[in-house]
Structure formats: C-alpha cells, structure tokens
DNA sequence: TTATTGATGATAGTAAAACTATTCTTTGTA
DNA sequence: TACAAAGAATAGTTTTACTATCATCAATAA
C-alpha cells in the first residue's frame, strides 16, 4: 500500500488545492462521506462546514461551489482508475489479458487498498455511480471542457480505446465502446441497486463478478 | 398527424394534471423551451412564471418542484417513444426488421411530426439528452420508484428486451442491452456535441444516421 | 526578536431560490 | 342565481449560495 500519493489535478478544479492542507483534506474526506450519505442535491457547504467543525467561508476558500467540488472528485477518481490500470498492466503484453485487467480495474477499483488517508475510495466510487454523470451534464460543459476539466476522463477513455484497437485494429468504434464501457459499468450497478428491471445482473453484497462477466461478454463479442 | 393526444401519466408526477388546462399546457410548453435554453440548474419556477405571464404560486399548483416537472417530462417522452414504436412495428413480423424500427424510433423520435401543440418534441429530446439521467439519479429513487414514477422507462426497456429475445432467445442480457441501448443513444449524441473525444460518430447538422448505424452494429453483433 | 504573511475562524450580511398562505376575481356550470 | 374551481395578486418564510470584514494564530523571513 502506497500512501500519500497526490494527483496533480487541473487548476480550474479548485480555488486552493485541497490536497495541500489539513483543512483541505478534511474537506475532501468529509464531503465524500456527506455526499454519499445525503446525496448531492441536499449537500451544502454549510452542512459540510458543521461536520468538519469549520466555517462555510473556509470551505469556499477551496471550492467556488459544490459543482466544482464534484468536478474535483470525479477527476480525482478517473485519474485513480487510470493509475490502477497502468500499474496492473505494466508487465502484461497480451492485448486480451490487458483488456481483462482494464475491465477488472474499472469495475473493482473500489476493492483496492486505500491510496490516501483522506479519500475513501469505496465511498467515492458510490458517488461516481450516483452523481458522476452530473459532472458533465451541465449547461457550461463546453466552457469547462475548454479549461481541460474533463481531461482525466477523456484520457482514460483513450487508454481503453487504444487497448481495443490493440485487439482489433479494424474495430470501427473504439472511443464509443470505451466511453460506453465506463458509463455502462456504473449504470448497471445503479440499476441493479435501484431499478432492477433495467438489468439482468445482480450485485449481491457488493459482489461485482456478474457485472465483470457481462462487460467482458459485451466487449469481446463486439471487438473480436 | 394526430393532434390532441394525451398520455395518461402516473398521478405522482404532478399535483394537478397539466394536460387538462390551458395554463398547464402553457407550463409544459414554456418549461421545455426554457430548460432547453438555460439548463435545468438555472431554471426556476419564477422565471417560468414570468415567461408565461403567470405567477410562481400558479405553477406550484401543477408541480411541487422542478424535479417533479422533470420526471413528468421524461415520463411523457418515454411514453411517446413507446407509442412511436408500437405504431411503426404494428404490421412488422420479422424480428430483425422490428429491431431496426425500434432503433430508428429511439434515435429519430425527434424528427417525427408533432403529436401535440403544447409539447415541442424536438426540444424535449434535447432535454432528455442533456438532463434525462438526472431524473433517476436522485437520493429518493427507491421511494419514487415505489410510486411507479419510472414505469414508462421500464416498460419501454421491457419492449426492447422482448424484441431482443425474439431475435435470439438465448441472449443472456436482454434487459441490460435494452437499457444500455437507450442510455448509449443519448449519451453518444451528447458526446458528439460536447466531448467529441469520447465518441467516433458525428452528428452533422443534427443528422443522426451515423449513430443509427453504430447502434445497429453494436446491437446485431451482440445478439446474433 | 520583530514584522509579515498566510491560513483559518468568527461574525454578519445579501440576493436569490424554493416554497406557503391568503384574498380576490373571473368563469364555467347546477 | 349561486357556487365552485382556476388563476392572479400579493405577501410573506426559510434555506441556499454566496460575499465581506476583521480578528487570531502559527510559520517564517528580515
């Protein structure tokens, strides 16, 4: 287990980098717990400030608003997944094996050991499942995209797209399949939990093996 | 062209059925225009009231809050798509042909002629693309789901799942493929418009033929 | 040592959003 | 003729989403 890793996230994702200070780390730690608990809509900086025994004004010094905080968390998450993929595929040459590791990493990111003390990756994965798509479904996407806000997600998609092409260089839709893999993985977990009619898998006690099997089925049937 | 069709939507989707009165129809009509224009986050009942030259209090008689309004609109939309599918597949027996019509209907719903005077289906499709996933990504999903709020979406997914099984009765993931088809279709349009690195298709001047081709490729490669 | 700065806390305030309540007017219907 | 129902007008309340100011404390540079 490596601790104390700090990801370099885009400047536009914060006012002051929360990874640099004690208060910043408490903001990250507690906001993840609180958003998971009450949902993004009910989450406010005031409630967060109370929870960490600080003040609203202090939280605002780190993030302009809760949308920026969500962007930070999602960006951090996707960087983390990319990091996991890179270490797990480091010595793997077979493209099929590489793809299986990618799928495993995307799905089971959560069951990895903790990378930092101030981010609970399990809860963060829940937040990505529940609220992740709200990060880019905003009226200001184009503006935010210009500032590179979504680059960690796009980079991860690119890594997956290249892995797809390594298996079948003629596959016509590598980027669409990559983004769909990422979206589908989280969506199907959400459906299994809340709208089971929309899926065929189950996630008994958080066991994601059925999802992994299904995603493999989809991906390899498409690209081979 | 049939006008004046009224969908019977779930009681929990409104306080008073907006399809019954003139003001209700103006609320539907203008909220679609306004949400499309400024986005759901900036949309308020006050702004809507000003636009339709009514009052905030009057809007609140129809919908408890903007989330309920969004639920109404999405539910209406998916009922509409199901309606389109049912009339277009009415006399079609070949399951492959049926599936192609389903895909076409889901994707090109928007280019159909208008069904009602008070709902602009083109703009509504935009709203579904931009904001649709927020309808069920809420902390109260389970509660809302109990009230049947998402039944029109689930029914549509079931129709598609059955069409999948009609082609290949042994396909192991009909519901997951159905929900993924619906999600993917809208997502890939969104990506083409705003995050083009995440897709391989283009939507030149709103022409969705590349998307249709891709969805067909995915679906038939998976189920055949 | 002292002065400076940077981070945080404490306090207070504003504007808008998200509602609720009451009363009045109109209009269609028994 | 009356009598509901729908909507308009008006006026509130609470919460959210901020902004501003000033005091305090700790680290560090002069």
Short mmCIF file of C-alpha atoms (C1' of nucleotides) in Angstrom, two decimals:
data_model
loop_
_atom_site.label_atom_id
_atom_site.label_comp_id
_atom_site.label_asym_id
_atom_site.label_seq_id
_atom_site.Cartn_x
_atom_site.Cartn_y
_atom_site.Cartn_z
CA UNK A 1 0.00 0.00 0.00
CA UNK A 2 1.29 3.37 -1.06
CA UNK A 3 0.10 6.31 0.97
CA UNK A 4 0.36 9.99 0.48
CA UNK A 5 0.05 9.95 -3.29
CA UNK A 6 -1.19 13.25 -4.58
CA UNK A 7 -2.66 13.58 -8.03
CA UNK A 8 -1.96 16.70 -9.96
CA UNK A 9 -5.41 17.85 -10.89
CA UNK A 10 -6.31 20.69 -13.21
CA UNK A 11 -6.05 24.19 -11.71
CA UNK A 12 -9.63 25.02 -12.62
CA UNK A 13 -10.89 22.30 -10.32
CA UNK A 14 -10.33 24.29 -7.16
CA UNK A 15 -9.62 27.74 -5.75
CA UNK A 16 -6.95 26.39 -3.46
CA UNK A 17 -5.59 22.86 -3.78
CA UNK A 18 -7.27 20.86 -1.00
CA UNK A 19 -4.55 18.22 -1.13
CA UNK A 20 -2.03 20.71 0.29
CA UNK A 21 -3.51 21.46 3.69
CA UNK A 22 -5.06 19.76 6.64
CA UNK A 23 -8.36 21.59 6.26
CA UNK A 24 -8.40 20.76 2.54
CA UNK A 25 -8.01 17.08 3.28
CA UNK A 26 -10.77 17.20 5.86
CA UNK A 27 -13.00 18.87 3.26
CA UNK A 28 -12.32 16.07 0.80
CA UNK A 29 -12.72 13.34 3.35
CA UNK A 30 -15.96 14.61 4.86
CA UNK A 31 -17.57 15.80 1.64
CA UNK A 32 -17.29 12.28 0.24
CA UNK A 33 -18.93 10.85 3.35
CA UNK A 34 -21.63 13.50 3.40
CA UNK A 35 -22.50 13.38 -0.31
CA UNK A 36 -22.71 9.62 -0.13
CA UNK A 37 -24.98 9.94 2.87
CA UNK A 38 -27.46 12.65 1.85
CA UNK A 39 -26.98 12.96 -1.91
CA UNK A 40 -25.56 15.84 -3.93
CA UNK A 41 -28.82 17.82 -4.03
CA UNK A 42 -29.13 18.05 -0.26
CA UNK A 43 -25.42 18.55 0.27
CA UNK A 44 -24.44 22.12 1.16
CA UNK A 45 -21.19 23.76 2.21
CA UNK A 46 -22.90 24.82 5.40
CA UNK A 47 -23.64 21.21 6.38
CA UNK A 48 -20.11 20.23 5.41
CA UNK A 49 -18.64 23.05 7.49
CA UNK A 50 -20.60 21.96 10.52
CA UNK A 51 -19.45 18.39 10.04
CA UNK A 52 -15.78 19.31 9.93
CA UNK A 53 -16.22 21.97 12.63
CA UNK A 54 -15.11 24.74 10.35
CA UNK A 55 -16.99 27.54 8.63
CA UNK A 56 -18.76 27.97 5.32
CA UNK A 57 -16.37 30.76 4.38
CA UNK A 58 -13.38 28.48 4.90
CA UNK A 59 -14.82 25.83 2.59
CA UNK A 60 -15.41 28.48 -0.05
CA UNK A 61 -11.70 29.24 0.00
CA UNK A 62 -11.10 25.81 -1.53
CA UNK A 63 -14.05 25.43 -3.87
CA UNK A 64 -16.21 28.06 -5.54
CA UNK A 65 -19.30 25.88 -5.28
CA UNK A 66 -20.35 22.29 -4.91
CA UNK A 67 -20.27 21.66 -8.63
CA UNK A 68 -16.56 22.45 -8.66
CA UNK A 69 -16.10 20.08 -5.75
CA UNK A 70 -17.91 17.35 -7.69
CA UNK A 71 -15.67 18.01 -10.68
CA UNK A 72 -12.63 17.67 -8.47
CA UNK A 73 -13.81 14.39 -7.01
CA UNK A 74 -14.73 12.85 -10.37
CA UNK A 75 -11.47 13.97 -11.90
CA UNK A 76 -9.53 12.51 -8.99
CA UNK A 77 -11.47 9.26 -9.32
CA UNK A 78 -10.76 8.77 -13.01
CA UNK A 79 -7.10 9.58 -12.52
CA UNK A 80 -7.03 6.97 -9.82
CA UNK A 81 -8.60 4.34 -12.12
CA UNK A 82 -6.10 5.17 -14.82
CA UNK A 83 -3.31 4.82 -12.29
CA UNK A 84 -4.61 1.40 -11.24
CA UNK A 85 -4.77 0.27 -14.86
CA UNK A 86 -1.26 1.45 -15.55
CA UNK A 87 0.30 -0.44 -12.65
CA UNK A 88 -1.69 -3.60 -13.27
CA UNK A 89 -0.98 -3.78 -17.00
CA UNK A 90 2.65 -2.76 -16.70
CA UNK A 91 4.12 -6.18 -17.45
CA UNK A 92 1.26 -7.59 -19.50
CA UNK A 93 1.77 -7.81 -23.25
CA UNK A 94 -1.14 -9.95 -24.41
CA UNK A 95 -3.85 -7.49 -25.50
CA UNK A 96 -6.67 -9.80 -24.42
CA UNK A 97 -5.21 -10.09 -20.96
CA UNK A 98 -4.67 -6.34 -20.87
CA UNK A 99 -8.32 -5.71 -21.69
CA UNK A 100 -9.46 -8.09 -18.98
CA UNK A 101 -7.32 -6.24 -16.47
CA UNK A 102 -8.75 -2.93 -17.65
CA UNK A 103 -12.29 -4.19 -17.16
CA UNK A 104 -11.41 -5.57 -13.74
CA UNK A 105 -9.78 -2.29 -12.75
CA UNK A 106 -12.70 -0.15 -13.88
CA UNK A 107 -15.20 -2.33 -12.07
CA UNK A 108 -13.36 -3.33 -8.94
CA UNK A 109 -11.44 -0.11 -8.43
CA UNK A 110 -13.23 0.13 -5.18
CA UNK A 111 -11.91 -3.05 -3.61
CA UNK A 112 -8.31 -1.95 -3.96
CA UNK A 113 -6.48 -0.89 -0.88
CA UNK A 114 -6.63 2.73 0.02
CA UNK A 115 -4.23 5.06 -1.70
CA UNK A 116 -4.65 8.08 0.55
CA UNK A 117 -5.79 8.63 4.09
CA UNK A 118 -8.16 11.43 3.21
CA UNK A 119 -10.09 9.79 0.37
CA UNK A 120 -12.30 6.79 0.97
CA UNK A 121 -12.23 5.20 -2.49
CA UNK A 122 -15.16 2.92 -1.75
CA UNK A 123 -17.48 5.79 -0.95
CA UNK A 124 -16.05 7.81 -3.81
CA UNK A 125 -16.96 5.01 -6.20
CA UNK A 126 -20.53 5.20 -4.89
CA UNK A 127 -20.57 8.91 -5.55
CA UNK A 128 -19.35 8.35 -9.11
CA UNK A 129 -22.12 5.80 -9.62
CA UNK A 130 -24.81 8.04 -8.15
CA UNK A 131 -23.73 11.51 -9.19
CA UNK A 132 -20.90 11.11 -11.68
CA UNK A 133 -22.86 11.91 -14.82
CA UNK A 134 -23.94 15.23 -13.32
CA UNK A 135 -20.35 16.40 -13.56
CA UNK A 136 -20.56 16.85 -17.31
CA UNK A 137 -24.33 17.23 -17.77
CA UNK A 138 -24.24 20.93 -17.20
CA UNK A 139 -25.05 23.97 -19.26
CA UNK A 140 -21.41 25.05 -19.13
CA UNK A 141 -19.84 21.82 -20.45
CA UNK A 142 -18.25 23.47 -23.43
CA UNK A 143 -16.70 26.20 -21.33
CA UNK A 144 -15.50 23.73 -18.70
CA UNK A 145 -14.20 21.39 -21.35
CA UNK A 146 -12.08 24.18 -22.82
CA UNK A 147 -10.37 24.50 -19.45
CA UNK A 148 -9.45 20.82 -19.54
CA UNK A 149 -11.79 19.91 -16.70
CA UNK A 150 -12.68 16.55 -18.22
CA UNK A 151 -9.24 15.56 -19.41
CA UNK A 152 -8.75 12.76 -16.90
CA UNK A 153 -11.94 11.08 -18.09
CA UNK A 154 -11.03 11.58 -21.72
CA UNK A 155 -7.52 10.26 -21.17
CA UNK A 156 -8.83 7.14 -19.53
CA UNK A 157 -11.23 6.62 -22.42
CA UNK A 158 -8.32 7.00 -24.80
CA UNK A 159 -6.29 4.36 -22.95
CA UNK A 160 -9.21 1.95 -23.25
CA UNK A 161 -9.74 2.84 -26.91
CA UNK A 162 -6.11 2.01 -27.65
CA UNK A 163 -6.45 -1.30 -25.82
CA UNK A 164 -9.46 -2.08 -28.01
CA UNK A 165 -7.51 -1.30 -31.16
CA UNK A 166 -4.66 -3.50 -29.93
CA UNK A 167 -7.03 -6.45 -30.08
CA UNK A 168 -8.69 -5.50 -33.32
CA UNK A 169 -7.18 -2.63 -35.27
CA UNK A 170 -10.18 -2.59 -37.59
CA UNK A 171 -12.81 -2.11 -34.91
CA UNK A 172 -14.69 0.96 -36.14
CA UNK A 173 -15.88 2.44 -32.84
CA UNK A 174 -13.09 2.26 -30.24
CA UNK A 175 -13.88 5.55 -28.50
CA UNK A 176 -17.60 4.96 -28.35
CA UNK A 177 -17.08 1.49 -26.95
CA UNK A 178 -14.60 2.86 -24.42
CA UNK A 179 -16.91 5.57 -23.13
CA UNK A 180 -19.82 3.18 -23.21
CA UNK A 181 -17.88 0.64 -21.18
CA UNK A 182 -17.25 3.25 -18.50
CA UNK A 183 -20.81 4.55 -18.47
CA UNK A 184 -22.39 1.13 -18.68
CA UNK A 185 -20.36 -0.28 -15.81
CA UNK A 186 -21.59 2.36 -13.40
CA UNK A 187 -25.10 2.48 -14.76
CA UNK A 188 -25.68 -1.22 -14.48
CA UNK A 189 -24.56 -1.17 -10.86
CA UNK A 190 -27.01 1.65 -10.23
CA UNK A 191 -29.81 -0.23 -11.96
CA UNK A 192 -29.07 -3.42 -10.06
CA UNK A 193 -29.39 -1.46 -6.84
CA UNK A 194 -32.37 0.74 -7.62
CA UNK A 195 -34.12 -0.21 -10.87
CA UNK A 196 -33.55 -3.96 -11.24
CA UNK A 197 -35.93 -4.26 -14.18
CA UNK A 198 -33.35 -2.45 -16.27
CA UNK A 199 -30.64 -5.04 -15.88
CA UNK A 200 -30.02 -8.78 -15.83
CA UNK A 201 -27.26 -8.76 -13.27
CA UNK A 202 -27.27 -8.73 -9.53
CA UNK A 203 -24.74 -7.23 -7.16
CA UNK A 204 -25.15 -9.43 -4.09
CA UNK A 205 -23.47 -7.79 -1.12
CA UNK A 206 -21.48 -5.59 -3.44
CA UNK A 207 -20.03 -8.54 -5.34
CA UNK A 208 -19.43 -7.25 -8.86
CA UNK A 209 -18.43 -10.51 -10.54
CA UNK A 210 -21.66 -10.76 -12.55
CA UNK A 211 -21.06 -7.28 -13.89
CA UNK A 212 -17.49 -8.15 -14.80
CA UNK A 213 -18.66 -11.24 -16.66
CA UNK A 214 -21.26 -9.25 -18.56
CA UNK A 215 -18.93 -6.43 -19.53
CA UNK A 216 -16.39 -8.98 -20.77
CA UNK A 217 -19.12 -10.70 -22.77
CA UNK A 218 -20.16 -7.40 -24.37
CA UNK A 219 -16.67 -6.14 -25.08
CA UNK A 220 -15.16 -9.30 -26.54
CA UNK A 221 -18.21 -10.20 -28.56
CA UNK A 222 -18.03 -6.75 -30.10
CA UNK A 223 -14.36 -6.43 -30.87
CA UNK A 224 -13.22 -9.95 -31.70
CA UNK B 1 -50.63 13.81 -37.97
CA UNK B 2 -52.66 13.17 -34.87
CA UNK B 3 -53.12 16.07 -32.52
CA UNK B 4 -54.55 16.34 -29.07
CA UNK B 5 -53.27 13.00 -27.82
CA UNK B 6 -52.96 12.98 -24.08
CA UNK B 7 -50.83 10.41 -22.30
CA UNK B 8 -52.08 9.07 -19.05
CA UNK B 9 -49.11 9.68 -16.80
CA UNK B 10 -48.69 8.49 -13.23
CA UNK B 11 -50.55 10.53 -10.59
CA UNK B 12 -47.40 11.13 -8.60
CA UNK B 13 -45.91 13.08 -11.48
CA UNK B 14 -47.94 16.20 -10.82
CA UNK B 15 -50.16 17.97 -8.30
CA UNK B 16 -52.71 18.82 -10.96
CA UNK B 17 -52.58 17.29 -14.44
CA UNK B 18 -51.10 19.98 -16.70
CA UNK B 19 -52.60 18.36 -19.77
CA UNK B 20 -56.11 19.31 -18.61
CA UNK B 21 -55.93 23.08 -18.61
CA UNK B 22 -54.72 25.95 -20.69
CA UNK B 23 -52.26 27.15 -18.05
CA UNK B 24 -51.00 23.60 -17.61
CA UNK B 25 -50.25 23.33 -21.30
CA UNK B 26 -48.50 26.68 -21.28
CA UNK B 27 -46.39 25.45 -18.36
CA UNK B 28 -45.36 22.35 -20.30
CA UNK B 29 -44.72 24.24 -23.49
CA UNK B 30 -42.64 27.02 -21.96
CA UNK B 31 -40.77 24.92 -19.44
CA UNK B 32 -39.43 22.79 -22.28
CA UNK B 33 -38.27 25.87 -24.13
CA UNK B 34 -36.78 27.45 -21.02
CA UNK B 35 -34.98 24.35 -19.72
CA UNK B 36 -33.52 23.79 -23.16
CA UNK B 37 -32.37 27.38 -23.22
CA UNK B 38 -30.84 27.92 -19.78
CA UNK B 39 -30.40 24.36 -18.44
CA UNK B 40 -32.14 22.66 -15.55
CA UNK B 41 -29.89 24.13 -12.87
CA UNK B 42 -30.69 27.73 -13.77
CA UNK B 43 -34.33 27.03 -14.45
CA UNK B 44 -36.71 28.25 -11.72
CA UNK B 45 -40.49 28.41 -11.39
CA UNK B 46 -40.17 32.15 -11.00
CA UNK B 47 -38.51 32.55 -14.39
CA UNK B 48 -41.06 30.21 -15.92
CA UNK B 49 -43.94 32.18 -14.40
CA UNK B 50 -42.57 35.40 -15.81
CA UNK B 51 -42.24 33.79 -19.24
CA UNK B 52 -45.83 32.60 -19.33
CA UNK B 53 -47.06 35.79 -17.65
CA UNK B 54 -48.42 33.92 -14.71
CA UNK B 55 -47.27 33.62 -11.11
CA UNK B 56 -44.97 31.32 -9.21
CA UNK B 57 -47.86 30.22 -6.98
CA UNK B 58 -49.87 29.16 -10.02
CA UNK B 59 -47.04 26.99 -11.34
CA UNK B 60 -46.74 25.35 -7.93
CA UNK B 61 -50.36 24.22 -8.22
CA UNK B 62 -49.26 21.91 -11.03
CA UNK B 63 -45.87 20.73 -9.85
CA UNK B 64 -44.41 20.53 -6.36
CA UNK B 65 -40.94 21.37 -7.61
CA UNK B 66 -38.81 21.32 -10.72
CA UNK B 67 -37.70 17.77 -10.15
CA UNK B 68 -41.29 16.61 -10.38
CA UNK B 69 -41.64 18.58 -13.59
CA UNK B 70 -38.55 16.88 -15.00
CA UNK B 71 -40.00 13.50 -14.03
CA UNK B 72 -43.21 14.38 -15.82
CA UNK B 73 -41.37 15.42 -18.98
CA UNK B 74 -39.12 12.35 -19.09
CA UNK B 75 -42.04 10.05 -18.42
CA UNK B 76 -44.05 11.71 -21.17
CA UNK B 77 -41.08 11.38 -23.53
CA UNK B 78 -40.56 7.67 -22.98
CA UNK B 79 -44.27 7.01 -23.36
CA UNK B 80 -44.12 8.88 -26.60
CA UNK B 81 -41.20 6.78 -27.87
CA UNK B 82 -43.03 3.61 -26.92
CA UNK B 83 -46.09 4.88 -28.77
CA UNK B 84 -43.99 5.55 -31.87
CA UNK B 85 -42.51 2.06 -31.71
CA UNK B 86 -45.91 0.45 -31.35
CA UNK B 87 -47.40 2.14 -34.40
CA UNK B 88 -44.33 1.60 -36.56
CA UNK B 89 -43.94 -2.09 -35.72
CA UNK B 90 -47.64 -2.85 -35.83
CA UNK B 91 -47.57 -4.81 -39.10
CA UNK B 92 -43.97 -5.97 -38.98
CA UNK B 93 -43.36 -9.62 -38.14
CA UNK B 94 -39.68 -10.12 -38.94
CA UNK B 95 -37.82 -9.62 -35.64
CA UNK B 96 -34.76 -8.17 -37.36
CA UNK B 97 -36.89 -5.59 -39.10
CA UNK B 98 -38.70 -4.87 -35.85
CA UNK B 99 -35.43 -4.22 -34.08
CA UNK B 100 -34.28 -1.87 -36.81
CA UNK B 101 -37.51 0.07 -36.47
CA UNK B 102 -37.07 0.21 -32.69
CA UNK B 103 -33.57 1.62 -33.07
CA UNK B 104 -34.78 4.13 -35.65
CA UNK B 105 -37.65 5.18 -33.40
CA UNK B 106 -35.48 5.64 -30.33
CA UNK B 107 -32.94 7.69 -32.23
CA UNK B 108 -35.06 9.68 -34.63
CA UNK B 109 -38.05 10.20 -32.35
CA UNK B 110 -37.35 13.84 -32.72
CA UNK B 111 -37.85 14.11 -36.44
CA UNK B 112 -41.39 12.77 -36.27
CA UNK B 113 -44.22 15.16 -36.75
CA UNK B 114 -45.59 16.82 -33.69
CA UNK B 115 -48.11 14.90 -31.67
CA UNK B 116 -49.38 17.75 -29.53
CA UNK B 117 -49.48 21.50 -29.84
CA UNK B 118 -48.10 22.11 -26.40
CA UNK B 119 -45.05 19.85 -26.49
CA UNK B 120 -42.16 20.50 -28.82
CA UNK B 121 -40.76 17.01 -29.19
CA UNK B 122 -37.52 18.20 -30.74
CA UNK B 123 -36.66 20.37 -27.77
CA UNK B 124 -37.90 17.70 -25.39
CA UNK B 125 -35.47 15.24 -26.94
CA UNK B 126 -32.68 17.74 -26.26
CA UNK B 127 -33.76 17.93 -22.65
CA UNK B 128 -33.73 14.15 -22.36
CA UNK B 129 -30.21 14.10 -23.79
CA UNK B 130 -28.96 16.87 -21.52
CA UNK B 131 -30.87 16.30 -18.30
CA UNK B 132 -32.63 12.94 -18.63
CA UNK B 133 -30.32 10.94 -16.39
CA UNK B 134 -30.90 13.41 -13.54
CA UNK B 135 -34.48 12.19 -13.35
CA UNK B 136 -33.46 8.94 -11.72
CA UNK B 137 -30.09 9.90 -10.23
CA UNK B 138 -31.62 11.21 -7.06
CA UNK B 139 -31.40 10.25 -3.43
CA UNK B 140 -35.10 9.35 -3.43
CA UNK B 141 -35.02 6.88 -6.36
CA UNK B 142 -36.25 3.98 -4.33
CA UNK B 143 -39.16 5.94 -2.92
CA UNK B 144 -40.06 7.38 -6.31
CA UNK B 145 -39.71 4.01 -7.95
CA UNK B 146 -42.21 2.52 -5.49
CA UNK B 147 -44.74 5.07 -6.72
CA UNK B 148 -44.26 3.87 -10.30
CA UNK B 149 -42.57 7.08 -11.39
CA UNK B 150 -40.21 5.28 -13.75
CA UNK B 151 -42.64 2.78 -15.17
CA UNK B 152 -42.76 4.28 -18.65
CA UNK B 153 -38.99 3.96 -18.97
CA UNK B 154 -39.02 0.42 -17.59
CA UNK B 155 -41.87 -0.58 -19.89
CA UNK B 156 -40.02 0.72 -22.91
CA UNK B 157 -36.92 -1.21 -21.85
CA UNK B 158 -39.07 -4.31 -21.49
CA UNK B 159 -40.45 -3.90 -25.02
CA UNK B 160 -36.90 -3.67 -26.35
CA UNK B 161 -35.76 -6.63 -24.24
CA UNK B 162 -38.55 -8.75 -25.71
CA UNK B 163 -37.57 -7.68 -29.21
CA UNK B 164 -34.01 -8.79 -28.45
CA UNK B 165 -35.20 -12.19 -27.26
CA UNK B 166 -37.34 -12.55 -30.39
CA UNK B 167 -34.13 -12.47 -32.41
CA UNK B 168 -32.11 -14.65 -30.08
CA UNK B 169 -33.96 -16.33 -27.23
CA UNK B 170 -30.67 -17.38 -25.69
CA UNK B 171 -29.17 -13.92 -25.41
CA UNK B 172 -28.23 -13.72 -21.74
CA UNK B 173 -28.55 -9.97 -21.13
CA UNK B 174 -31.68 -8.63 -22.84
CA UNK B 175 -32.57 -6.04 -20.19
CA UNK B 176 -29.06 -4.74 -19.80
CA UNK B 177 -28.69 -4.40 -23.54
CA UNK B 178 -32.06 -2.66 -23.75
CA UNK B 179 -31.27 -0.09 -21.08
CA UNK B 180 -27.79 0.35 -22.47
CA UNK B 181 -29.18 0.96 -25.93
CA UNK B 182 -31.36 3.77 -24.57
CA UNK B 183 -28.61 5.30 -22.47
CA UNK B 184 -25.95 4.92 -25.11
CA UNK B 185 -28.04 6.52 -27.83
CA UNK B 186 -28.49 9.73 -25.86
CA UNK B 187 -25.01 9.73 -24.39
CA UNK B 188 -23.27 9.38 -27.71
CA UNK B 189 -25.25 12.31 -29.11
CA UNK B 190 -24.20 14.34 -26.10
CA UNK B 191 -20.57 13.35 -26.52
CA UNK B 192 -20.61 14.13 -30.23
CA UNK B 193 -21.84 17.63 -29.41
CA UNK B 194 -19.73 18.40 -26.35
CA UNK B 195 -16.98 15.86 -25.73
CA UNK B 196 -16.09 14.52 -29.16
CA UNK B 197 -13.07 12.60 -27.89
CA UNK B 198 -15.47 10.19 -26.26
CA UNK B 199 -17.10 9.04 -29.46
CA UNK B 200 -16.37 8.04 -33.05
CA UNK B 201 -19.53 9.41 -34.56
CA UNK B 202 -20.51 12.84 -35.73
CA UNK B 203 -23.92 14.43 -35.77
CA UNK B 204 -23.60 16.90 -38.66
CA UNK B 205 -26.46 19.37 -38.53
CA UNK B 206 -28.40 17.03 -36.30
CA UNK B 207 -28.18 14.14 -38.77
CA UNK B 208 -28.26 11.01 -36.62
CA UNK B 209 -27.58 8.43 -39.33
CA UNK B 210 -24.06 7.68 -38.07
CA UNK B 211 -25.46 7.00 -34.63
CA UNK B 212 -28.13 4.72 -36.06
CA UNK B 213 -25.51 2.80 -37.99
CA UNK B 214 -23.36 2.39 -34.90
CA UNK B 215 -26.20 1.29 -32.63
CA UNK B 216 -27.27 -1.28 -35.23
CA UNK B 217 -23.68 -2.52 -35.43
CA UNK B 218 -23.48 -2.90 -31.65
CA UNK B 219 -26.88 -4.50 -31.18
CA UNK B 220 -26.74 -7.03 -34.01
CA UNK B 221 -23.16 -8.01 -33.38
CA UNK B 222 -24.11 -8.74 -29.80
CA UNK B 223 -27.34 -10.64 -30.24
CA UNK B 224 -26.89 -12.59 -33.47
"C1'" DT C 1 13.45 39.39 18.06
"C1'" DT C 2 10.16 41.50 15.45
"C1'" DA C 3 7.50 42.07 11.41
"C1'" DT C 4 4.99 39.99 7.91
"C1'" DT C 5 2.21 36.76 5.52
"C1'" DG C 6 -0.95 33.24 5.05
"C1'" DA C 7 -4.43 30.24 6.73
"C1'" DT C 8 -8.39 29.86 9.44
"C1'" DG C 9 -12.21 31.33 12.46
"C1'" DA C 10 -15.91 34.35 13.79
"C1'" DT C 11 -19.41 37.13 12.54
"C1'" DA C 12 -22.50 39.36 9.68
"C1'" DG C 13 -24.66 40.31 5.86
"C1'" DT C 14 -27.15 40.00 0.84
"C1'" DA C 15 -29.67 38.05 -3.11
"C1'" DA C 16 -31.96 34.57 -4.93
"C1'" DA C 17 -34.37 30.12 -4.69
"C1'" DA C 18 -37.84 27.40 -3.01
"C1'" DC C 19 -41.53 27.35 -1.25
"C1'" DT C 20 -46.57 28.62 1.59
"C1'" DA C 21 -50.66 31.28 2.69
"C1'" DT C 22 -54.42 34.43 1.90
"C1'" DT C 23 -57.50 37.00 -0.51
"C1'" DC C 24 -59.73 38.50 -4.73
"C1'" DT C 25 -61.58 37.99 -9.43
"C1'" DT C 26 -63.23 35.56 -13.16
"C1'" DT C 27 -65.67 31.96 -15.49
"C1'" DG C 28 -67.99 27.94 -16.43
"C1'" DT C 29 -71.63 25.03 -14.68
"C1'" DA C 30 -76.02 23.22 -11.48
"C1'" DT D 1 -78.69 32.86 -9.15
"C1'" DA D 2 -75.20 30.80 -6.84
"C1'" DC D 3 -71.32 28.41 -6.25
"C1'" DA D 4 -67.25 26.02 -7.08
"C1'" DA D 5 -62.85 25.87 -9.42
"C1'" DA D 6 -59.00 28.16 -11.61
"C1'" DG D 7 -55.98 31.55 -11.60
"C1'" DA D 8 -53.98 36.26 -10.32
"C1'" DA D 9 -52.12 39.29 -6.91
"C1'" DT D 10 -49.76 39.93 -3.01
"C1'" DA D 11 -47.05 38.97 0.76
"C1'" DG D 12 -44.78 36.54 3.34
"C1'" DT D 13 -40.85 32.50 5.39
"C1'" DT D 14 -36.91 29.54 5.24
"C1'" DT D 15 -32.92 27.89 3.10
"C1'" DT D 16 -29.19 28.17 -0.13
"C1'" DA D 17 -25.47 30.23 -2.06
"C1'" DC D 18 -22.75 33.10 -1.68
"C1'" DT D 19 -19.52 37.82 -0.12
"C1'" DA D 20 -17.15 40.86 3.11
"C1'" DT D 21 -14.68 42.20 7.13
"C1'" DC D 22 -11.87 41.62 10.85
"C1'" DA D 23 -9.50 39.01 14.47
"C1'" DT D 24 -6.28 35.30 15.65
"C1'" DC D 25 -2.59 32.23 15.38
"C1'" DA D 26 1.47 29.99 13.51
"C1'" DA D 27 5.28 29.86 10.44
"C1'" DT D 28 8.91 32.27 8.50
"C1'" DA D 29 11.93 35.99 6.76
"C1'" DA D 30 14.44 40.24 7.93
#
